[in-house]
CSV table of C-alpha atoms in Angstrom, one decimal:
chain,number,residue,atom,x,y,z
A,541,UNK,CA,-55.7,60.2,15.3
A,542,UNK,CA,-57.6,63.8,15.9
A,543,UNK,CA,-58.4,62.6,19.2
A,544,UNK,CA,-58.6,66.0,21.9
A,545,UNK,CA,-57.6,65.3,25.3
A,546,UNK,CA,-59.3,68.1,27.0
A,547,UNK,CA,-58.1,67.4,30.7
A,548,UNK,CA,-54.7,66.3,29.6
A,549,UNK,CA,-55.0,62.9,31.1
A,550,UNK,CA,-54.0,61.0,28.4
A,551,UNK,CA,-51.3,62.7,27.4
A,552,UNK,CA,-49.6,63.1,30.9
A,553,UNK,CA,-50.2,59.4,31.2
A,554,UNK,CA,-48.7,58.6,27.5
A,555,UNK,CA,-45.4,61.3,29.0
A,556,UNK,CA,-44.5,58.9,31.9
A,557,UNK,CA,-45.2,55.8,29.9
A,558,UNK,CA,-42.7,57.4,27.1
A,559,UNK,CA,-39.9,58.7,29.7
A,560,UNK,CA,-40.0,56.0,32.2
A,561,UNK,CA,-39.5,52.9,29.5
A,562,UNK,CA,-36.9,53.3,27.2
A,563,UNK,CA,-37.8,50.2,25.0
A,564,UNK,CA,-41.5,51.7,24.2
A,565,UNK,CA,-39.7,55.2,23.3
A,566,UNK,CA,-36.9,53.7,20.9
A,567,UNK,CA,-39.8,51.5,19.8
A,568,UNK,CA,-42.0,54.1,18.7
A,569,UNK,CA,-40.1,56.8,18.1
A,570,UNK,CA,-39.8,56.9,13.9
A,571,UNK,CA,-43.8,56.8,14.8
A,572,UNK,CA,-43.7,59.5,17.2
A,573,UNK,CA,-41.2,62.1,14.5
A,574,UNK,CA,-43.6,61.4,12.1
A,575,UNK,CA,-47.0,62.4,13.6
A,576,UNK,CA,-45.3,65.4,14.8
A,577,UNK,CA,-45.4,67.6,12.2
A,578,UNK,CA,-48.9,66.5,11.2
A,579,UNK,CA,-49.9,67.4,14.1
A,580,UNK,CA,-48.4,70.7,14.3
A,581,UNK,CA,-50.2,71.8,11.1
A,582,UNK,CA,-53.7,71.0,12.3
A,583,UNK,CA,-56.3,73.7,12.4
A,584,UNK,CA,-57.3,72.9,15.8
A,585,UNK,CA,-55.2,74.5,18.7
A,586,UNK,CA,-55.7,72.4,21.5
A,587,UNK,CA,-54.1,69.5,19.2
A,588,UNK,CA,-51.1,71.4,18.7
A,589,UNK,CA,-51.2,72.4,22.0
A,590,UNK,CA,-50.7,68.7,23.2
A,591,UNK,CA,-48.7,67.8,20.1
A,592,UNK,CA,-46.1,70.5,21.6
A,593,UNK,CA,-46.7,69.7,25.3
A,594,UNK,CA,-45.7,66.0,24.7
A,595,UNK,CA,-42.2,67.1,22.7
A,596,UNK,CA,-41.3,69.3,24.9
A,597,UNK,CA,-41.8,66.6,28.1
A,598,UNK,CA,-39.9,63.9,25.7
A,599,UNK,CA,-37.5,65.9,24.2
A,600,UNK,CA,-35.2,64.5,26.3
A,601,UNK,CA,-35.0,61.3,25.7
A,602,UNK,CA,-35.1,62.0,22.1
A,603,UNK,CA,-31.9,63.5,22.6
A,604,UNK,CA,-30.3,60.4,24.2
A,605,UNK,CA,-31.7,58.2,22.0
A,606,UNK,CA,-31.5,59.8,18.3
A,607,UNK,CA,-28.9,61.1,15.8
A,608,UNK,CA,-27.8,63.9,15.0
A,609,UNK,CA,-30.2,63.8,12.0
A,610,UNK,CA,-33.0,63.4,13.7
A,611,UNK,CA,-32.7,66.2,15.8
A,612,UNK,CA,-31.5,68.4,13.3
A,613,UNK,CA,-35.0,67.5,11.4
A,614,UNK,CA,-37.2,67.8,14.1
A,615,UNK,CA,-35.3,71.6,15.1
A,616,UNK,CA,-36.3,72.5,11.8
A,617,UNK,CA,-40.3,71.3,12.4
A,618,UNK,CA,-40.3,73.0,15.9
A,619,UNK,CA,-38.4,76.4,14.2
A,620,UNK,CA,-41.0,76.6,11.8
A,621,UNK,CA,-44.0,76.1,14.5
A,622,UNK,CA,-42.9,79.5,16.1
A,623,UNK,CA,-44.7,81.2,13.9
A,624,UNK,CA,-48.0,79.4,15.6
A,625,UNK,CA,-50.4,81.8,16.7
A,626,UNK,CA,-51.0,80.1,20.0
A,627,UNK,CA,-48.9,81.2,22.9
A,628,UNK,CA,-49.1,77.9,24.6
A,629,UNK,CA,-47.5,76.2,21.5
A,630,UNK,CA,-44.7,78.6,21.3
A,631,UNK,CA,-43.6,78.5,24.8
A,632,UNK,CA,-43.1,74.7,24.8
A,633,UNK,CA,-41.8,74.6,21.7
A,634,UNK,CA,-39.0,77.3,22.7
A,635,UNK,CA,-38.8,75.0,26.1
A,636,UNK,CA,-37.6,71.7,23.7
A,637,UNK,CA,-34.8,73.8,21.8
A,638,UNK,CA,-33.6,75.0,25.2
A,639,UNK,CA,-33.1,71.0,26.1
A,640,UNK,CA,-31.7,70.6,22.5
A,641,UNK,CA,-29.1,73.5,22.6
A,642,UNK,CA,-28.3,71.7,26.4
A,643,UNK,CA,-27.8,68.5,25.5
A,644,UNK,CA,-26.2,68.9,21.9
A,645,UNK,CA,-23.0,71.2,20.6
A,646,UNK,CA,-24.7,74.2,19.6
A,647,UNK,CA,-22.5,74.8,16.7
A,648,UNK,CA,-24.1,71.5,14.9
A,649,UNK,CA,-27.6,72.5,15.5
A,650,UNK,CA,-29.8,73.5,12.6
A,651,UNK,CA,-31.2,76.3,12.8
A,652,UNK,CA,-28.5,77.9,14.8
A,653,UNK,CA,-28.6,80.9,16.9
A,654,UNK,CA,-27.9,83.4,14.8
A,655,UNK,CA,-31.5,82.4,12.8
A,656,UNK,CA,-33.2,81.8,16.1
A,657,UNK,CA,-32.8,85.1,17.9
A,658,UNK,CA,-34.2,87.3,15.6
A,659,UNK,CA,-37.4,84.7,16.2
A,660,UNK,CA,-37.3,85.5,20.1
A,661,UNK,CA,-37.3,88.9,19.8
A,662,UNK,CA,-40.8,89.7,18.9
A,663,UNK,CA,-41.8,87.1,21.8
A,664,UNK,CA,-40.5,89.1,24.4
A,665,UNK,CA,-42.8,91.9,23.7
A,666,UNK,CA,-45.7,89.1,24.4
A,667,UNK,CA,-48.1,89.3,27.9
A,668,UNK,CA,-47.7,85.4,28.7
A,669,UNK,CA,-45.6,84.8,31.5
A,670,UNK,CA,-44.9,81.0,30.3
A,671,UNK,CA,-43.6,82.0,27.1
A,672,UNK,CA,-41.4,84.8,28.7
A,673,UNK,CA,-39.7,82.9,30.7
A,674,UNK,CA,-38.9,80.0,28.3
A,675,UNK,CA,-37.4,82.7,25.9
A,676,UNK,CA,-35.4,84.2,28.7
A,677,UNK,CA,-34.2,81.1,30.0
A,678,UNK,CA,-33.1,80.0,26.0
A,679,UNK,CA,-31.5,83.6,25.9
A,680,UNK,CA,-29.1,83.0,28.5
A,681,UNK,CA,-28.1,79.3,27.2
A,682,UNK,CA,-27.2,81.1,23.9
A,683,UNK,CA,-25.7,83.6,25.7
A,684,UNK,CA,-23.7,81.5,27.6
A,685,UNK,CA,-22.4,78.9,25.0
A,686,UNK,CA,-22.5,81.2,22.0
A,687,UNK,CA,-22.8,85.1,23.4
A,688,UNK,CA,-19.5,86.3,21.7
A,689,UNK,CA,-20.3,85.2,18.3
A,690,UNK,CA,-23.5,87.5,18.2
A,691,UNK,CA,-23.7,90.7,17.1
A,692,UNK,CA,-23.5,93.3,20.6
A,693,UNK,CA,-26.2,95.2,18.6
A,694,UNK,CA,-28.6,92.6,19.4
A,695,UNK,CA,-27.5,91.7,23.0
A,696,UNK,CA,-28.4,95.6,23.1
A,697,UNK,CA,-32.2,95.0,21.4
A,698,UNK,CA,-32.4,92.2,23.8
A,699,UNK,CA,-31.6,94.5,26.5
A,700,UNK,CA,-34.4,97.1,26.4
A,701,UNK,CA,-36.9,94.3,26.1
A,702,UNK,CA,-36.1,93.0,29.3
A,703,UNK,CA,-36.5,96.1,30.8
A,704,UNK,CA,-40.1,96.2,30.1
A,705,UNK,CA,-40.2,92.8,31.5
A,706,UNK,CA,-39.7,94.2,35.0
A,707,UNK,CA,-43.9,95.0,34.8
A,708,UNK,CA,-44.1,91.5,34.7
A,709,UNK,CA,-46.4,90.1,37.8
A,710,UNK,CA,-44.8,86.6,38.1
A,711,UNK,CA,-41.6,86.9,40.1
A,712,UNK,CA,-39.7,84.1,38.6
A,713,UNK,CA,-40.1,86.0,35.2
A,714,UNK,CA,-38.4,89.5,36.6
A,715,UNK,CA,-35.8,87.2,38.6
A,716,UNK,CA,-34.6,85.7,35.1
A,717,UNK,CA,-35.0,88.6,33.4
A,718,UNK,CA,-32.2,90.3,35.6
A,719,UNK,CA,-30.7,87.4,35.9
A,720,UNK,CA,-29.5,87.9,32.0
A,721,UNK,CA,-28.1,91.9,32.8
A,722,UNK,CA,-25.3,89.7,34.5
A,723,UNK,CA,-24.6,87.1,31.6
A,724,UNK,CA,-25.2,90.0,28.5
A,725,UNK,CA,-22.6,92.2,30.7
A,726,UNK,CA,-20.1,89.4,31.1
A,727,UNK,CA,-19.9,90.1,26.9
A,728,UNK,CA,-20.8,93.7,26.2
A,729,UNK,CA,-19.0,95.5,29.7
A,730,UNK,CA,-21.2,96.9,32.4
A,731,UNK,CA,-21.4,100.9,30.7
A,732,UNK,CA,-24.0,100.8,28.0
A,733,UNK,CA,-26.3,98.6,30.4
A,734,UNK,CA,-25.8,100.7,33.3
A,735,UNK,CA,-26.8,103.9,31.6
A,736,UNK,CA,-29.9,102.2,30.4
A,737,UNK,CA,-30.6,100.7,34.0
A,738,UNK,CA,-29.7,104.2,35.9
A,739,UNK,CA,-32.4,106.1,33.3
A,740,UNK,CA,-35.4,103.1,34.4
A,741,UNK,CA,-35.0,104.4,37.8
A,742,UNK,CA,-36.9,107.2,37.2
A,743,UNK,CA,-39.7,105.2,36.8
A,744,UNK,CA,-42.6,105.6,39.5
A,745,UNK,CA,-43.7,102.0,39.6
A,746,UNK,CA,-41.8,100.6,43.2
A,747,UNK,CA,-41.8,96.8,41.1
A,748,UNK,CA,-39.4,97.8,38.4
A,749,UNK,CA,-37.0,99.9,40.2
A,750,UNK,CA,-36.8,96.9,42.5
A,751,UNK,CA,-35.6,94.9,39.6
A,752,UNK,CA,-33.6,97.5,38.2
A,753,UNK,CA,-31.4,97.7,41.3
A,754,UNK,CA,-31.1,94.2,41.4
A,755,UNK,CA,-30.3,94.1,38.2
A,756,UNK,CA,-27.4,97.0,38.6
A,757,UNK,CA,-26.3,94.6,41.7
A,758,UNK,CA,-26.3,91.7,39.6
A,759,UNK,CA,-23.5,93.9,36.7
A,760,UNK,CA,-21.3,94.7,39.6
A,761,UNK,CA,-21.0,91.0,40.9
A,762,UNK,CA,-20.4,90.3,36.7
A,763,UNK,CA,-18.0,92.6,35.7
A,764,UNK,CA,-16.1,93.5,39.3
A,765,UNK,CA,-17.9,96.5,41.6
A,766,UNK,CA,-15.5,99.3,40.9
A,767,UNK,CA,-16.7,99.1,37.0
A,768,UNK,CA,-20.2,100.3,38.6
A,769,UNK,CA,-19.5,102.3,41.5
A,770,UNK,CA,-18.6,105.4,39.7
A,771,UNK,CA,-22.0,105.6,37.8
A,772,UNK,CA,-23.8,105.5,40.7
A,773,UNK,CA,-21.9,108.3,42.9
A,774,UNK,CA,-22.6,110.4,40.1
A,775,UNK,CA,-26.4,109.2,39.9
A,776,UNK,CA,-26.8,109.6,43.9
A,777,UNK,CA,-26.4,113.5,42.8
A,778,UNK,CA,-29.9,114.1,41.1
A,779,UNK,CA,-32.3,114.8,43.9
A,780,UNK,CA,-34.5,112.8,43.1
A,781,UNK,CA,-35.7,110.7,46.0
A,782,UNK,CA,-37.0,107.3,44.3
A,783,UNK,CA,-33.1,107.5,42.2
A,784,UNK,CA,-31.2,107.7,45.7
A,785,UNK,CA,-32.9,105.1,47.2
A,786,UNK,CA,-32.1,103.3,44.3
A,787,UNK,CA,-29.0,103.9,44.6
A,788,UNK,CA,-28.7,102.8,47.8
A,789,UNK,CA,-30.9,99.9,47.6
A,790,UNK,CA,-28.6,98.6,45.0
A,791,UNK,CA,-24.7,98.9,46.8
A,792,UNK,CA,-27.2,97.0,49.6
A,793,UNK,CA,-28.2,94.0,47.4
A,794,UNK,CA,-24.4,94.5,45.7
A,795,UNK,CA,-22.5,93.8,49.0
A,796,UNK,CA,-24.8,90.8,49.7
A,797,UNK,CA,-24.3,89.6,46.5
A,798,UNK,CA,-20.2,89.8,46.5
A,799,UNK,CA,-19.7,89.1,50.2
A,800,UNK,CA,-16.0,89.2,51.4
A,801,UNK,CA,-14.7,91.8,48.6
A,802,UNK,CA,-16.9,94.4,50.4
A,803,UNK,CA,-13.4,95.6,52.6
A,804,UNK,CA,-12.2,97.5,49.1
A,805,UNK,CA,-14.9,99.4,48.9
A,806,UNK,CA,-16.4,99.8,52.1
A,807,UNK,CA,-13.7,103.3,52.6
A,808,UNK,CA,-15.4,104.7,49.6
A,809,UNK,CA,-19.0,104.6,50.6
A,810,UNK,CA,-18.2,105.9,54.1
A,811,UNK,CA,-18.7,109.3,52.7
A,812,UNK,CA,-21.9,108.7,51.0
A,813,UNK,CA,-23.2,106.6,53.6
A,814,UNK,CA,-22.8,109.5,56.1
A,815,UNK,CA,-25.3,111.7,54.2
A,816,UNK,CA,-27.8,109.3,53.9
A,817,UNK,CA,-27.6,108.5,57.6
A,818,UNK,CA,-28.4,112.3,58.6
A,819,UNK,CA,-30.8,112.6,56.3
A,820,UNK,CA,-34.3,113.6,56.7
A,821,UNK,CA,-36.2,111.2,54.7
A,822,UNK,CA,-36.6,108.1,56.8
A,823,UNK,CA,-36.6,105.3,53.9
A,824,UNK,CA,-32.2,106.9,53.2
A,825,UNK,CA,-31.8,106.4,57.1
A,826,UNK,CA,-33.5,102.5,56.6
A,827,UNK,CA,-31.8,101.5,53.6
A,828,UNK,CA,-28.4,102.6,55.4
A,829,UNK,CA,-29.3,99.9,58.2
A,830,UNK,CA,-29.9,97.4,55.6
A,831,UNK,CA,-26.5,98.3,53.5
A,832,UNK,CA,-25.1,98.6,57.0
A,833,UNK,CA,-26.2,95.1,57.4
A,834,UNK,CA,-25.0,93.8,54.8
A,835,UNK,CA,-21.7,95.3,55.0
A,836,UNK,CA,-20.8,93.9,58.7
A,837,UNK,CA,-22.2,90.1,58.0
A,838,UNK,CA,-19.9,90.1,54.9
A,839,UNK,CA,-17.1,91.4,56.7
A,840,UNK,CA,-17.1,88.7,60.5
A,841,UNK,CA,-13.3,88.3,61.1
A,842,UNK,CA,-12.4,90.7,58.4
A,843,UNK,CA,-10.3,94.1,60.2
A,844,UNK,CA,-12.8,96.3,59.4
A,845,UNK,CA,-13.9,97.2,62.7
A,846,UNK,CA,-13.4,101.0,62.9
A,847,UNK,CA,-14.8,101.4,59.1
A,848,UNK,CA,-18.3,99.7,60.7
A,849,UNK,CA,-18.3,101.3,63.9
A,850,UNK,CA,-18.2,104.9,62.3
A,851,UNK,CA,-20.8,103.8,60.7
A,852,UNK,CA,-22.7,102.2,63.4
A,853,UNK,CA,-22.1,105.9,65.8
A,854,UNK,CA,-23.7,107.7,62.4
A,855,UNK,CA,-27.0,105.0,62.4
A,856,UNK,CA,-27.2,104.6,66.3
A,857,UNK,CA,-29.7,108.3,66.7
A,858,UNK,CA,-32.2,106.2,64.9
A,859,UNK,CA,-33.1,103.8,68.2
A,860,UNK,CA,-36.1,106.1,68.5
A,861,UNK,CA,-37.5,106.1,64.6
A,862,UNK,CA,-41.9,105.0,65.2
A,863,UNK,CA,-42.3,103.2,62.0
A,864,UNK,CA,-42.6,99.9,61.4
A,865,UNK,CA,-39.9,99.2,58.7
A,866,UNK,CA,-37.3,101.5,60.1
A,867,UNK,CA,-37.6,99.5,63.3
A,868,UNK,CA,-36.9,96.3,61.6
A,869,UNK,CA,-34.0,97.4,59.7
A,870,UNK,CA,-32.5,98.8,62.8
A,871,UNK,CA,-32.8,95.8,65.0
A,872,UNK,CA,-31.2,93.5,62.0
A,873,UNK,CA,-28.5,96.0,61.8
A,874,UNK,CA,-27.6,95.7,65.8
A,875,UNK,CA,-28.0,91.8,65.3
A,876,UNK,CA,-25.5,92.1,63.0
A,877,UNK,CA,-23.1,94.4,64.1
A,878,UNK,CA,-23.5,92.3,67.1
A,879,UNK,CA,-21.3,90.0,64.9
A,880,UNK,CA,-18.4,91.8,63.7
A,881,UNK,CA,-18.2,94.6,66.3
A,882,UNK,CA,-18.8,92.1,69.4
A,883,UNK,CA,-21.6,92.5,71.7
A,884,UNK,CA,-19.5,93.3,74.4
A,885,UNK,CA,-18.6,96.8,73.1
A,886,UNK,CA,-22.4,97.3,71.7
A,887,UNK,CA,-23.6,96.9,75.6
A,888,UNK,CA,-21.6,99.7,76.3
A,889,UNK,CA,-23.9,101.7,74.2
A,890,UNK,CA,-27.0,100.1,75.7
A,891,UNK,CA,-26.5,100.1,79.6
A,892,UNK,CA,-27.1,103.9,79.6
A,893,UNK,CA,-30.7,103.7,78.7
A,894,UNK,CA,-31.3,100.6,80.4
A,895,UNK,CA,-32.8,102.4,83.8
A,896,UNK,CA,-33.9,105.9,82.3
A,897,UNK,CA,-36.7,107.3,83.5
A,898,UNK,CA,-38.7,107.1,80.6
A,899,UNK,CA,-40.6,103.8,80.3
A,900,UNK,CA,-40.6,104.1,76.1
A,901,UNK,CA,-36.4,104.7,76.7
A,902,UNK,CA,-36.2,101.9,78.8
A,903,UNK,CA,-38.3,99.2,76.5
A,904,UNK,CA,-36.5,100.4,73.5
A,905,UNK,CA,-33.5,99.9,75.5
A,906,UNK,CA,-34.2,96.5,76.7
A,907,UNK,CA,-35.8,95.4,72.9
A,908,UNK,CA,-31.9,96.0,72.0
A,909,UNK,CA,-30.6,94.5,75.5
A,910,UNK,CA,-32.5,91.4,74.8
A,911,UNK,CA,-31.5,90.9,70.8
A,912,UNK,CA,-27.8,91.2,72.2
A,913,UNK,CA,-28.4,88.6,75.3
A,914,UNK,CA,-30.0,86.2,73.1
A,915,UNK,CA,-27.5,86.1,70.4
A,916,UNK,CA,-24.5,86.1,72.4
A,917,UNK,CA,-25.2,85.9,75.8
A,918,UNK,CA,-21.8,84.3,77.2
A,919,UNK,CA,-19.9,87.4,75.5
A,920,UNK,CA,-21.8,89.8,77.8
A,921,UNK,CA,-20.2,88.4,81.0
A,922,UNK,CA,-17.1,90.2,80.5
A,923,UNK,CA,-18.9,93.8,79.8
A,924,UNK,CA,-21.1,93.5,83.4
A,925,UNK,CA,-19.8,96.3,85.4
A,926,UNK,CA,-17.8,95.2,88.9
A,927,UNK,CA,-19.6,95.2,92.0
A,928,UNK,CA,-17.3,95.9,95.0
A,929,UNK,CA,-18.4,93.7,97.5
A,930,UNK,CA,-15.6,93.6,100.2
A,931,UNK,CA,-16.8,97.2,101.8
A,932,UNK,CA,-20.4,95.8,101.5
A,933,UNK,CA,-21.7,94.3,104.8
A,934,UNK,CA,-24.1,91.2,103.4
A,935,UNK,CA,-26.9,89.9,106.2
A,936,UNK,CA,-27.8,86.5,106.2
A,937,UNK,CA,-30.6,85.7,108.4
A,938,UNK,CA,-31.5,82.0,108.7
């Protein structure tokens, strides 16, 4: 019937009846594949809107129960609703081919990928974050199963439109939009990417260089670091402020992201490092803490220790920076160095400023003092300085 369930009730209630009792489903379901597609060609939207709601909820159990016929036939009904001028429809309609293309050998599908993706393009040019995400997340099954079968040409196409993705305002849209950098560079090779990632840095909006250095990261950890490294030494020479702190915001989130195999490469940033500890923008001194961070909790019980504490003499001036943010990177950095270099050689720096006559040298002083005694207070036993007590007359008066 024509019946419009305007607070979804029924149809949420008609989801669990068909997903949770399999005799009602395999029951039904010539019924169901056959109301589909009359549904999907009615004039009103919020019909088709339910119509595709409830495939893409039992899609499913389609799957496990139905042919390879069936779901052939009922691709081709849902390929030919994407021209639907309802965003809504589109999304969960591009959400039941995902769970298709999962649960089926993507080479016996009909339509394949090939006919699909020029279909998905367009969409990604579209201001809905539900159908943004749906496409991405289909692009990167295609990619995965079927990426080298695909023209690079296209990868490329599909690359520039995620770039404008990065305005999106939903965060689980940019984080699966540069999620896909790493899978299309797994297939292409990191350098036409790159290039096009380096140029979006330019960019004054903060959100989409964020992205775009996450998305640089994300390359490296794909297709080995030393692939990316050059392009961004040679980047880190425009002087540009917003591109080196991109630059440096991204070998931060790359050394999170590939952990142990920092030691290669953590000789080769020493030199670049040092500049942007001494130099006089504040936000090149803070993102050094944080890559500095990063770069001593990937490396505990790694023999890297005269590698981090050059670095850590280079960052150490910076005790006395005001703002907030500098502050906090710094005292994550010494809770971290505290980990690989060993408290008891990071006291050593400390005890000279413990007593100064300064009160705003001592409480900065004792802010360090007490990060170090709470993390690792037994290891500080052996750094207390030796009292001599045997020339030392002691009174006791009872």
């Amino acid at each position: 019937s024509n019946f419009i369930d305007e607070n979804y009730m029924f149809i949420s209630l008609l989801i669990n009846i068909l997903n949770n009792h399999y005799k009602i489903l395999t029951k039904h379901l010539k019924e169901i594949l056959l109301m589909i597609p009359k549904k999907f060609t009615s004039i009103n939207t919020q019909l088709r809107i339910q119509t595709s709601i409830l495939v893409s909820k039992i899609i499913k159990k389609i799957c496990a129960n139905s042919d390879l016929e069936v779901i052939n036939n009922l691709s081709l009904i849902l390929f030919e609703t994407l021209d639907d001028g309802s965003n809504e429809v589109i999304a969960n309609v591009i959400h039941a081919f995902r769970t298709i293309y999962d649960s089926y050998n993507i080479f016996e599908i009909s339509p394949g990928p090939k006919e699909l993706l020029p279909k998905l393009l367009p969409l990604l040019k579209k201001n809905h974050d539900e159908l943004l995400f749906n496409t991405i997340d289909l692009v990167n099954v295609i990619a995965t199963k079927v990426g080298t079968f695909i023209f690079p040409k296209e990868w490329m196409r599909i690359s520039f439109d995620l770039l404008e993705i990065f305005q999106s305002t939903r965060k689980k849209v940019r984080r699966i939009a540069t999620n896909t950098f790493g899978i299309i560079s797994s297939m292409l090779g990191p350098q036409d990417l790159v290039n096009a990632l380096l140029n979006n840095l330019k960019v004054q909006e903060r959100r989409i260089r964020i992205c775009t250095t996450i998305a640089l990261s994300i390359i490296a950890q794909s297709c080995s670091p030393y692939s990316v490294i050059p392009f961004l030494f040679k980047e880190y020479e425009n002087p540009d402020k917003n591109i080196q702190n991109g630059i440096l915001k991204t070998f931060s989130f790359m050394f999170e992201l590939i952990g142990e195999i920092s030691t290669t490469y953590i000789s080769a940033i020493i030199p670049l490092l040092e500049i942007a500890m001494v130099h006089s923008d504040t936000i090149h001194r803070q993102i050094s803490c944080n890559i500095i961070q990063q770069l001593s909790t990937s490396l505990i019980e790694l023999p890297n220790q005269k590698e981090l504490l050059h670095l850590f003499n280079f960052i150490w001036p910076n005790l006395f920076e005001n703002t907030h943010q500098m502050k906090k990177s710094f005292s994550w950095m010494i809770d971290s160095c505290r980990l690989t270099l060993g408290s008891s050689l990071i006291i050593l720096y400390v005890l000279k400023g413990l007593f100064h006559a300064s009160k705003k040298v001592r409480d900065i002083y004792w802010f360090i003092y007490n990060i170090i005694y709470l993390g690792s207070q037994p290891c500080l036993v052996v750094s207390f300085p030796l009292l001599n007590l045997s020339s030392t007359k002691i009174l006791l008066y009872s």
